[in-house]
CSV table of C-alpha atoms in Angstrom, one decimal:
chain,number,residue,atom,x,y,z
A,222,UNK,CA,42.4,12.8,0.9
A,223,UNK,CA,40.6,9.8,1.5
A,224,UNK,CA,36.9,10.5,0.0
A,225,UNK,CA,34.0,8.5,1.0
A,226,UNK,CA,33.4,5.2,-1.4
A,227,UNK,CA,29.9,6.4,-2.4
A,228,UNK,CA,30.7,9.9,-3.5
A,229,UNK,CA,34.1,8.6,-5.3
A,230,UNK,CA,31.9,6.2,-7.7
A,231,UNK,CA,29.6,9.2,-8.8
A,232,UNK,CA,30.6,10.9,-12.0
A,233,UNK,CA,29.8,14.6,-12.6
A,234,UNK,CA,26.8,15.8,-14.8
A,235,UNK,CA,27.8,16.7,-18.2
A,236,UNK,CA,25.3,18.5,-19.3
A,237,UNK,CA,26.3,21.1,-16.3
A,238,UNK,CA,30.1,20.4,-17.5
A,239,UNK,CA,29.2,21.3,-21.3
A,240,UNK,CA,26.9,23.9,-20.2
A,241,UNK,CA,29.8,25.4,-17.9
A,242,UNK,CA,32.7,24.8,-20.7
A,243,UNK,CA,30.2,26.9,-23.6
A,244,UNK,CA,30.1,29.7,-20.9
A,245,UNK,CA,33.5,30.0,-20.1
A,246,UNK,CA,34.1,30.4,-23.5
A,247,UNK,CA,31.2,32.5,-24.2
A,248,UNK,CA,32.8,34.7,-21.7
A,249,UNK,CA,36.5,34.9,-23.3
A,250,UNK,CA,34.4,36.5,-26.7
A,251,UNK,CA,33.6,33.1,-28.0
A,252,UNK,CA,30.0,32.8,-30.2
A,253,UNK,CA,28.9,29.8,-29.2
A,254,UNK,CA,25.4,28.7,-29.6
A,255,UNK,CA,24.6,26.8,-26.2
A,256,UNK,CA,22.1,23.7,-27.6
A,257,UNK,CA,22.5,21.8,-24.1
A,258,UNK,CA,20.6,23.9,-21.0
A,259,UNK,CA,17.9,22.1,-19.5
A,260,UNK,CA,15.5,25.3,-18.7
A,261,UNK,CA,13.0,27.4,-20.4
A,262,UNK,CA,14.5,30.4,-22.5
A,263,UNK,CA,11.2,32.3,-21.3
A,264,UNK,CA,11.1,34.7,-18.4
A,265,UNK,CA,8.9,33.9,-14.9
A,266,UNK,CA,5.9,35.3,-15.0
A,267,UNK,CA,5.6,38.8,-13.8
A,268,UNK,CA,2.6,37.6,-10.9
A,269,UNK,CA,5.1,35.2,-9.8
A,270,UNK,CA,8.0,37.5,-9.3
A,271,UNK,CA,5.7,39.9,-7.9
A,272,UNK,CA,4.4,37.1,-5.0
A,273,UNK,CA,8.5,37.1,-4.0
A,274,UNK,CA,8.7,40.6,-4.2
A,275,UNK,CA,5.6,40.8,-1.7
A,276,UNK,CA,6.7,37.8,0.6
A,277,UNK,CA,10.5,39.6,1.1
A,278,UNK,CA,8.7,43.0,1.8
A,279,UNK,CA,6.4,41.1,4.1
A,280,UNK,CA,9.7,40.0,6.0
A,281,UNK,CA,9.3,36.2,5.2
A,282,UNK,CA,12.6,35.7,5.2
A,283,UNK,CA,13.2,33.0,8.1
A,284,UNK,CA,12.7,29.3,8.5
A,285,UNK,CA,9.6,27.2,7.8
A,286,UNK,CA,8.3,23.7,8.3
A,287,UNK,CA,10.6,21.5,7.0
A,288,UNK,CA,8.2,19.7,4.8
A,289,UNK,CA,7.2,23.2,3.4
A,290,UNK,CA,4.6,26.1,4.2
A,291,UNK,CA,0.7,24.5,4.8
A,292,UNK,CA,-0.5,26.1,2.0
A,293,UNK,CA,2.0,25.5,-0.1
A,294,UNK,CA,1.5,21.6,0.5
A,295,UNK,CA,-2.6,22.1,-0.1
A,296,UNK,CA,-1.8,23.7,-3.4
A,297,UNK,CA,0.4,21.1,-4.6
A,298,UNK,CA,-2.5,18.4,-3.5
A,299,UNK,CA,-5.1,20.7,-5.6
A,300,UNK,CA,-2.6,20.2,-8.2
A,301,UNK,CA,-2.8,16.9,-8.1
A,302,UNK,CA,-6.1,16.5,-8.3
A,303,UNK,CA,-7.1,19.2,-10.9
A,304,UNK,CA,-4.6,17.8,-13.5
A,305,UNK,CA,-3.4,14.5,-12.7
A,306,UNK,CA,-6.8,12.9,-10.8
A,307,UNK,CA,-4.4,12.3,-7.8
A,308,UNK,CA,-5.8,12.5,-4.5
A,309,UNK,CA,-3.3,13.3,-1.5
A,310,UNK,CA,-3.6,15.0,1.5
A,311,UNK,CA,-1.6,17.4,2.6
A,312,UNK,CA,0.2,15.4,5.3
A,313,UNK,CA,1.5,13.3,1.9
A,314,UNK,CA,3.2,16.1,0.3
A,315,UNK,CA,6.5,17.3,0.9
A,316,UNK,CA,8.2,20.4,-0.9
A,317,UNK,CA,11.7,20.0,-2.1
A,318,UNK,CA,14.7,22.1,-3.3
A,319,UNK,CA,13.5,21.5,-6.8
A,320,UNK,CA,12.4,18.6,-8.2
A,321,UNK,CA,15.8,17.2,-8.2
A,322,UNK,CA,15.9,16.8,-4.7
A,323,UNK,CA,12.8,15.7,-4.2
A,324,UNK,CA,13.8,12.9,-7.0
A,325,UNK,CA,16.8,12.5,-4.7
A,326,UNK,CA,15.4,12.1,-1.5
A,327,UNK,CA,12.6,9.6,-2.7
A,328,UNK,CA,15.9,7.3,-3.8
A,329,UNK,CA,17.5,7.6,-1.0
A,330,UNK,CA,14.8,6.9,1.5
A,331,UNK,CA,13.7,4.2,-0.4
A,332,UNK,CA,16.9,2.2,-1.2
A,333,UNK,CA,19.9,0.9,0.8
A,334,UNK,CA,23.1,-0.9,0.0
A,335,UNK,CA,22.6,-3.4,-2.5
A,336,UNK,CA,19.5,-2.6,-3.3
A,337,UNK,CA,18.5,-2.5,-7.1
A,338,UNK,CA,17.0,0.5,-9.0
A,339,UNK,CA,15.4,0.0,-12.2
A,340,UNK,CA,16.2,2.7,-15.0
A,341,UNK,CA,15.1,2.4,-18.3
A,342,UNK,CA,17.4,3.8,-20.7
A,343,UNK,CA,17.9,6.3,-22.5
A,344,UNK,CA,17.9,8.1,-18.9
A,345,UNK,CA,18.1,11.6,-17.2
A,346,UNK,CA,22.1,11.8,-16.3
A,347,UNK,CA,21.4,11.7,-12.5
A,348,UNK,CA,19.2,9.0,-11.8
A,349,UNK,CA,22.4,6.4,-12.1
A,350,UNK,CA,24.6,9.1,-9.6
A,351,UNK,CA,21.9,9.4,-6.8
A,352,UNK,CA,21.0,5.4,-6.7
A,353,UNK,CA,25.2,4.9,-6.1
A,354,UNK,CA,25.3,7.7,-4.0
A,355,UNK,CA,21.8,5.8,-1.7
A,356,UNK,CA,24.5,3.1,-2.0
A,357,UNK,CA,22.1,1.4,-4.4
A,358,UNK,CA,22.8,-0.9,-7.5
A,359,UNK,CA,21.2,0.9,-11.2
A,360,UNK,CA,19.9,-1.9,-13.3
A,361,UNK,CA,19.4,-0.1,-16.5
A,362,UNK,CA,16.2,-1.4,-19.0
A,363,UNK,CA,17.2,-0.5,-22.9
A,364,UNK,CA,14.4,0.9,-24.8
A,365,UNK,CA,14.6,0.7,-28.7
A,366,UNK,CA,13.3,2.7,-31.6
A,367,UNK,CA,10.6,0.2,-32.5
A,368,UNK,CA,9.1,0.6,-28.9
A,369,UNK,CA,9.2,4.3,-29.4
A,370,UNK,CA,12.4,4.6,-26.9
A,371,UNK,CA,10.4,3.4,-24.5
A,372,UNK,CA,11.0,-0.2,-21.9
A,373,UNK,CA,8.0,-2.7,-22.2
A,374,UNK,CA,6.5,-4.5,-19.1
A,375,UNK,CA,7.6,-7.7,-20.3
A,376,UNK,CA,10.8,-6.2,-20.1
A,377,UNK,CA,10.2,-4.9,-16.6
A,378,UNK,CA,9.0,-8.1,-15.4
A,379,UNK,CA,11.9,-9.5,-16.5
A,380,UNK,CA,14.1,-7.6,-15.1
A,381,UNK,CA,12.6,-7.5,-11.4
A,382,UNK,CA,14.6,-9.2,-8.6
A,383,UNK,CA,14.4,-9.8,-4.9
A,384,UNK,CA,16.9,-7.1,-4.6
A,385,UNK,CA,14.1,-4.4,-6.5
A,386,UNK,CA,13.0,-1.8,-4.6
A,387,UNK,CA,12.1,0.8,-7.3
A,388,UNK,CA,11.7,1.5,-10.9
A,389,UNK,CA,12.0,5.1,-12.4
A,390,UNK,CA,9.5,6.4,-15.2
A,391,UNK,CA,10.2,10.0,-16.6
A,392,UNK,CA,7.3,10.9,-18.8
A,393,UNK,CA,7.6,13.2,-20.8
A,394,UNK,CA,11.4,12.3,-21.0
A,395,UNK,CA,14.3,13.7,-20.9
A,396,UNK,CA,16.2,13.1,-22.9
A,397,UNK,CA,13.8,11.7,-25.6
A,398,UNK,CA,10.7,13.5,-25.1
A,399,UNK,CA,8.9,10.4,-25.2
A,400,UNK,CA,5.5,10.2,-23.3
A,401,UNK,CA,4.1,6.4,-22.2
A,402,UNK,CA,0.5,5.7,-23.2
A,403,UNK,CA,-2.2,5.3,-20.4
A,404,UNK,CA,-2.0,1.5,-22.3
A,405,UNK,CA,1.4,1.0,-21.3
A,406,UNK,CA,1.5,2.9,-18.1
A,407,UNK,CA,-1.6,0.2,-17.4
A,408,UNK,CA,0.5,-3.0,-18.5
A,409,UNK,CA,3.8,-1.4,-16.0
A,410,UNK,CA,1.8,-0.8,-13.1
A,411,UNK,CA,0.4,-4.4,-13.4
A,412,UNK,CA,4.2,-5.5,-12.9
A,413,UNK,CA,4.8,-3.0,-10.4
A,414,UNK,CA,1.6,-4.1,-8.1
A,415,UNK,CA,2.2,-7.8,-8.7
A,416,UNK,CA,5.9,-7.7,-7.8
A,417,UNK,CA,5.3,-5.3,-4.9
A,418,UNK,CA,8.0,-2.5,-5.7
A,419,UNK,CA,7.5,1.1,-5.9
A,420,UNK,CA,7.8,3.1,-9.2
A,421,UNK,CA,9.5,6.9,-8.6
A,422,UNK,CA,7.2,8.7,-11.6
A,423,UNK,CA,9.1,11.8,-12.5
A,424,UNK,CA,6.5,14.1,-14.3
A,425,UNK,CA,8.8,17.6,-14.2
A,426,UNK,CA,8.1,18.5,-18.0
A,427,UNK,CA,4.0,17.1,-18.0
A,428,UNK,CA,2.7,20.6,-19.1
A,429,UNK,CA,5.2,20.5,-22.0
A,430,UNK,CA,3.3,17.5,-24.6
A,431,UNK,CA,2.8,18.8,-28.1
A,432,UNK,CA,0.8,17.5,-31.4
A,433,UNK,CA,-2.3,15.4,-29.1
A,434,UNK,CA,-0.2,14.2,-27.2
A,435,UNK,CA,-1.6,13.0,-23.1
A,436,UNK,CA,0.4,13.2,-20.2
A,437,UNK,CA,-1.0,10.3,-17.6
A,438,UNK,CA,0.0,9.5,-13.8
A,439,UNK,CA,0.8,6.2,-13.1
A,440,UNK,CA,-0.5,6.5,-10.0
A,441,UNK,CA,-4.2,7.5,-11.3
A,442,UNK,CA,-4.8,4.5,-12.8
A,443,UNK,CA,-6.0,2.5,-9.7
A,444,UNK,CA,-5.5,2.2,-6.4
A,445,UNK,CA,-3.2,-0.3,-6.5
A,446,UNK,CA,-0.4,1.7,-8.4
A,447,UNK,CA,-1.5,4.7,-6.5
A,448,UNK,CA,-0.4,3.2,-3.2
A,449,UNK,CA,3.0,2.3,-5.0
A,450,UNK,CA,3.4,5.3,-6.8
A,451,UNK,CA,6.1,8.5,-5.1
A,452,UNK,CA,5.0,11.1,-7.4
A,453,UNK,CA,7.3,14.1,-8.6
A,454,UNK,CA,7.0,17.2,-10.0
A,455,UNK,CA,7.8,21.0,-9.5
A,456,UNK,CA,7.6,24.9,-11.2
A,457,UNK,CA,10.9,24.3,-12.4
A,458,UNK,CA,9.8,24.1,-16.8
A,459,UNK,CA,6.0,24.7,-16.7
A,460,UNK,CA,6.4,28.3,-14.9
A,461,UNK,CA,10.2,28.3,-16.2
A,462,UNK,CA,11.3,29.1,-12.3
A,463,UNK,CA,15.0,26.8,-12.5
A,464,UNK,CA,16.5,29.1,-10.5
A,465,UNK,CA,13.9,29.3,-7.8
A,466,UNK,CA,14.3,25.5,-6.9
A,467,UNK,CA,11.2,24.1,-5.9
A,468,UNK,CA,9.7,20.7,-6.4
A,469,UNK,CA,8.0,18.7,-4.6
A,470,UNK,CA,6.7,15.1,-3.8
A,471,UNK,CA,3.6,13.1,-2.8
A,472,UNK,CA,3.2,9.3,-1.7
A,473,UNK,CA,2.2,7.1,0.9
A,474,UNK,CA,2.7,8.9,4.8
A,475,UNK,CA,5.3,6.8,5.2
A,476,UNK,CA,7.7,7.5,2.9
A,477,UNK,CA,7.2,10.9,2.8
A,478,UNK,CA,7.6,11.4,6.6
A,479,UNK,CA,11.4,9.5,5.9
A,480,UNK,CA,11.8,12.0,3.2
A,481,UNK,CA,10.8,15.1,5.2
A,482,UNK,CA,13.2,13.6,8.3
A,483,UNK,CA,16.3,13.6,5.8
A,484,UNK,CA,15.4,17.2,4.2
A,485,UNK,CA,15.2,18.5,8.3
A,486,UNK,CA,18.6,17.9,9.1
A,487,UNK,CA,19.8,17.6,5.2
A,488,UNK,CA,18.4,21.9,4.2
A,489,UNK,CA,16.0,22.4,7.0
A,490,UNK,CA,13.7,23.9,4.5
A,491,UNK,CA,12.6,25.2,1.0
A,492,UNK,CA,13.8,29.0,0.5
A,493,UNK,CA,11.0,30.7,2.3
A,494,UNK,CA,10.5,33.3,-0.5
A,495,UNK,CA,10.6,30.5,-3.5
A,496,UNK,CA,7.6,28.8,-1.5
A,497,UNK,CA,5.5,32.0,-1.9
A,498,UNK,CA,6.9,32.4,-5.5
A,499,UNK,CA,5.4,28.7,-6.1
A,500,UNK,CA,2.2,29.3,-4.7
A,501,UNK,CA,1.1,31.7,-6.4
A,502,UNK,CA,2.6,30.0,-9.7
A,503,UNK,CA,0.3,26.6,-8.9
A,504,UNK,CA,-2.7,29.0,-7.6
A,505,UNK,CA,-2.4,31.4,-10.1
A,506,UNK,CA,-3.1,32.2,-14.3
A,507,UNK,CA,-1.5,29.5,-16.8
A,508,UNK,CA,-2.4,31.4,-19.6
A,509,UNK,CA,1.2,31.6,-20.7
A,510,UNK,CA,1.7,27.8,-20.7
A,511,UNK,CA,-0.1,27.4,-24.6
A,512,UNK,CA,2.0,30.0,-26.4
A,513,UNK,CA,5.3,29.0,-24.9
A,514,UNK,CA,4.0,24.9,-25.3
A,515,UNK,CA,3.7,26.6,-29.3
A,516,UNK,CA,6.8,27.6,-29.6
A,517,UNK,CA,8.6,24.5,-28.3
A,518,UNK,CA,6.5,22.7,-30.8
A,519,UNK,CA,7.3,24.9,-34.0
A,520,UNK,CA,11.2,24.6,-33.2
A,521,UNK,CA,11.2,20.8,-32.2
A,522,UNK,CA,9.0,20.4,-35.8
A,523,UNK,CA,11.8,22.4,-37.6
A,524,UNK,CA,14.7,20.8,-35.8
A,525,UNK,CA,14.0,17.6,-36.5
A,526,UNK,CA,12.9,18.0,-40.0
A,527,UNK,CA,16.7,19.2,-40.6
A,528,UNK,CA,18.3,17.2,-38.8
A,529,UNK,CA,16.5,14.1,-40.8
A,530,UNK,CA,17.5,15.8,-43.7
A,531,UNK,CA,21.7,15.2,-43.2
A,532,UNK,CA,23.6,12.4,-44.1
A,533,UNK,CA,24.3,10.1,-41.0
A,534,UNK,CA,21.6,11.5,-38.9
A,535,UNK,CA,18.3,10.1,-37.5
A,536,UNK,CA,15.9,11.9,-35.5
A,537,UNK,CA,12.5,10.9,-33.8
A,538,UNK,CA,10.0,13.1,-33.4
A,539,UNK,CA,9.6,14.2,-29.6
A,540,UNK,CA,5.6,14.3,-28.5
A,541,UNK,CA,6.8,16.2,-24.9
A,542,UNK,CA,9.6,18.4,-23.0
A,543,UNK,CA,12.2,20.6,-25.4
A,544,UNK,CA,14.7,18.4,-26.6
A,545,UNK,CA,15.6,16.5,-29.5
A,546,UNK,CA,17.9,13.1,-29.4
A,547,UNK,CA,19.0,12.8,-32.9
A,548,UNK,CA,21.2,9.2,-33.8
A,549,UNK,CA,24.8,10.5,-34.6
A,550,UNK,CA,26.3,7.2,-35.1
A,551,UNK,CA,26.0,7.3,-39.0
A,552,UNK,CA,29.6,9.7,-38.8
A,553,UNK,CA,31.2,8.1,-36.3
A,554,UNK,CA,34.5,7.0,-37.5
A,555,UNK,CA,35.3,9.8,-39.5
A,556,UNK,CA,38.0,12.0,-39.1
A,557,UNK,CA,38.9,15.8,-38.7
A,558,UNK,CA,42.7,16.8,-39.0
A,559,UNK,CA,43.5,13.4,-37.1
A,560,UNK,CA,41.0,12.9,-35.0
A,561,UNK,CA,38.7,10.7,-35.2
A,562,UNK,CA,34.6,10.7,-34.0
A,563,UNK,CA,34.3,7.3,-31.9
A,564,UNK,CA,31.2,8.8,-30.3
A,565,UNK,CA,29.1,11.2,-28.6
A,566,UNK,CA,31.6,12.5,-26.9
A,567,UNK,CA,34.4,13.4,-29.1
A,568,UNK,CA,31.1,14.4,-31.2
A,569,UNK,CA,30.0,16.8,-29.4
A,570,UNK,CA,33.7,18.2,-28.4
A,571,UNK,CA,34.3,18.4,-31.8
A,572,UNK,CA,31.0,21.0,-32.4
A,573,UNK,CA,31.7,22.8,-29.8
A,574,UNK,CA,35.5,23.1,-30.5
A,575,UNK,CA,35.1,23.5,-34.1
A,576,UNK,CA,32.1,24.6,-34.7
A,577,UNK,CA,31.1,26.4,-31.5
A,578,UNK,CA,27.7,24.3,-30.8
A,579,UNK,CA,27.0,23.1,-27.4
A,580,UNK,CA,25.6,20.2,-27.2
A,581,UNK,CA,25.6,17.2,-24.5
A,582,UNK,CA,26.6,13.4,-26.0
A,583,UNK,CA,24.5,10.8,-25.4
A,584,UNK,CA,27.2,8.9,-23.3
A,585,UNK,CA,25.7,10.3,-20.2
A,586,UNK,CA,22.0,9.6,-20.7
A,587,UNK,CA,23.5,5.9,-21.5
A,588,UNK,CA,23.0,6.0,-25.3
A,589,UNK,CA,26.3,6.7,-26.5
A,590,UNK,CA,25.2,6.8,-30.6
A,591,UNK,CA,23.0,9.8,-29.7
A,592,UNK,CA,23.6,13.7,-28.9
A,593,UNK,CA,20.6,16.2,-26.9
A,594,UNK,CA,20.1,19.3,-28.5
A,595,UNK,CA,18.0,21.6,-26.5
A,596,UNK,CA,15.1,23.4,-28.2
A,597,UNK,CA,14.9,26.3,-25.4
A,598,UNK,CA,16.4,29.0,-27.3
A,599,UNK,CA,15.2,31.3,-29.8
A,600,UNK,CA,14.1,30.3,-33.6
A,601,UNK,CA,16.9,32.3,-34.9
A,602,UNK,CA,19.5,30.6,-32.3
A,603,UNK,CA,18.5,27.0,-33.5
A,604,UNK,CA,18.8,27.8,-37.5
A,605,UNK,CA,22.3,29.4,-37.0
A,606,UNK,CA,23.6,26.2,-34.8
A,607,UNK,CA,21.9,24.0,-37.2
A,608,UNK,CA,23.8,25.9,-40.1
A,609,UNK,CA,26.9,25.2,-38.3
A,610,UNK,CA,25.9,22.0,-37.2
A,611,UNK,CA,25.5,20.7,-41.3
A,612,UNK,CA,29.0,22.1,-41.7
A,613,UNK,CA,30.1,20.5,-38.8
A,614,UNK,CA,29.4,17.1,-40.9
A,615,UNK,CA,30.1,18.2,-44.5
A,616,UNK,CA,33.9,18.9,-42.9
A,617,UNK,CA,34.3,15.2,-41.5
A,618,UNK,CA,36.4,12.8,-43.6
């Protein structure tokens, strides 16, 4: 079968590949601790689930606009401006299958073949797969530990070419949980106005910042950046609604009529009943949002304080989102009845294998000394698979 050259370039997401191997596993008997899901371990809020409840009983079952219901868009733009001092009208907003779509669709609107996307690294796994798949070139930025993980905008300005069209910024990261400073996000969009690009600012985990931490909007900061800026977001972590699959994006008319054009003949629409789910999740009470923003904060604290304390492990502290990125390298090339840890990969094979830990190697978020461990699971979950985890290294050669 002759497959087209786009799609055969892509390479799968491992963290949905580890995720699927642990459950295939867990589902022969296996205890595995699963360290590697990217969602919430808390439930949807019960006024949520009772707005889809109401909207299915109502009979809202059939198509919409493409772009999304009205009020769905006038909620996100009330959004906007309540917590991120982002002004959009409605006609500037356009709701997605999650915010991975709507990441997806502002990429491939935006850039055609040859055209270069700027990713600083480490990255989420799919920002690489949808630039190739727009037929795109990724031009990956490497952070380092002294710049808290995070790419400079000397860097930036460096790395800018005719061929630019767009730099990604995830803040809070994943897989870091590093958040930019308004500072920095000042000194980026200074690049990003001067050289006349756009800047894709993926803010999916914003509600999740711990220990003072600010989340900021590029595209607050004047009206400049704002007018360069494809905002993204969605109820997928805050309102811990994965499964429900809504996101949604705001920017200049242009580029989100392109967008809403693609979704029309690419879905057609948002699932009607997720839409009415959303609104009243963006409409409605956040007072869950502190206790569960707690609890991801008292396991990240305790997750990294052990992980710091075993041999041939480094771990920064994460100010946002629930994961930690601990550097593995200090064991690789060590052994275990022949074989022998060359990096995140056979790493993290060998936890789950052995040890029965899912975790996802840094390989695929382009920083191959590191491993994610996910921190949305329960207290007791994360002390057993750190348990195993210390035993996992005390066994290497």
């Amino acid at each position: 079968m002759l497959l087209s050259p786009n799609v055969s370039i892509i390479e799968p997401s491992i963290t949905l590949a580890i995720s699927a191997k642990a459950k295939a596993m867990k589902d022969k008997g296996v205890d595995v601790i699963a360290l590697s899901a990217g969602e919430p371990d808390f439930g949807t809020p019960e006024h949520i689930c009772d707005a889809a409840v109401e909207a299915i009983r109502a009979g809202f079952t059939r198509y919409t606009p493409s772009a999304g219901i009205p009020e769905l868009r006038k909620a996100v733009c009330n959004k906007f401006r309540r917590d991120n001092g982002l002004s959009y009208d409605p006609s500037q907003v356009l709701i997605g299958c999650g915010a991975k779509h709507s990441v997806f669709l502002t990429i491939l609107v935006l850039t055609g073949p040859g055209d270069e996307v700027i990713i600083p690294a480490p990255y989420w796994v799919s920002y690489p797969e949808m630039v190739k798949l727009a037929g795109g070139i990724p031009v990956f930025l490497e952070s380092s530990v002294e710049n808290g993980l995070k790419i400079t905008a000397d860097q930036l300005r460096k790395a800018v070419t005719p061929k630019t069209k767009l730099v990604v910024l995830n803040s809070p990261s994943n897989p870091t949980g590093m958040i930019y400073t308004e500072n920095e996000l000042r000194s980026l969009a200074q690049v990003i106005v001067q050289k006349d690009i756009y800047v894709l600012s993926d803010e999916i985990y914003e509600k999740l910042v711990f220990g003072g931490a600010k989340h900021v909007s590029i595209g607050s900061l004047s009206d400049d950046i704002f007018r360069h800026t494809i905002t993204v977001n969605g109820v997928s972590k805050a309102y811990c609604m994965t499964g429900w699959r809504i996101g949604y994006a705001a920017g200049p008319l242009e580029i989100i009529k392109a967008m809403d054009n693609v979704q029309s003949q690419e879905v057609s629409n948002p699932t009607s009943i997720s839409q009415k789910a959303a609104l009243a999740a963006l409409d409605g009470p956040e007072d869950f949002i502190p206790g569960m923003v707690d609890a991801y904060e008292k396991r990240r604290k305790y997750m990294v304080d052990r992980l710091n304390g075993m041999e041939g492990v480094r771990c920064m502290m994460p100010e946002g989102a629930f994961y930690v990125f601990p550097d593995v390298s200090g064991v690789y090339g060590r052994r275990f009845k022949g074989m022998t840890i060359d990096g995140s990969y056979a790493f993290s094979d060998y936890m789950l294998d052995e040890w029965k830990i899912a975790i996802v190697p840094g390989i695929g978020f382009g920083a191959d000394n590191h491993v994610r461990l996910s921190s949305a699971t329960s207290m007791g979950n994360i002390e057993k698979a750190l348990d195993r985890f210390q035993s996992g290294l005390d066994a290497l050669e």
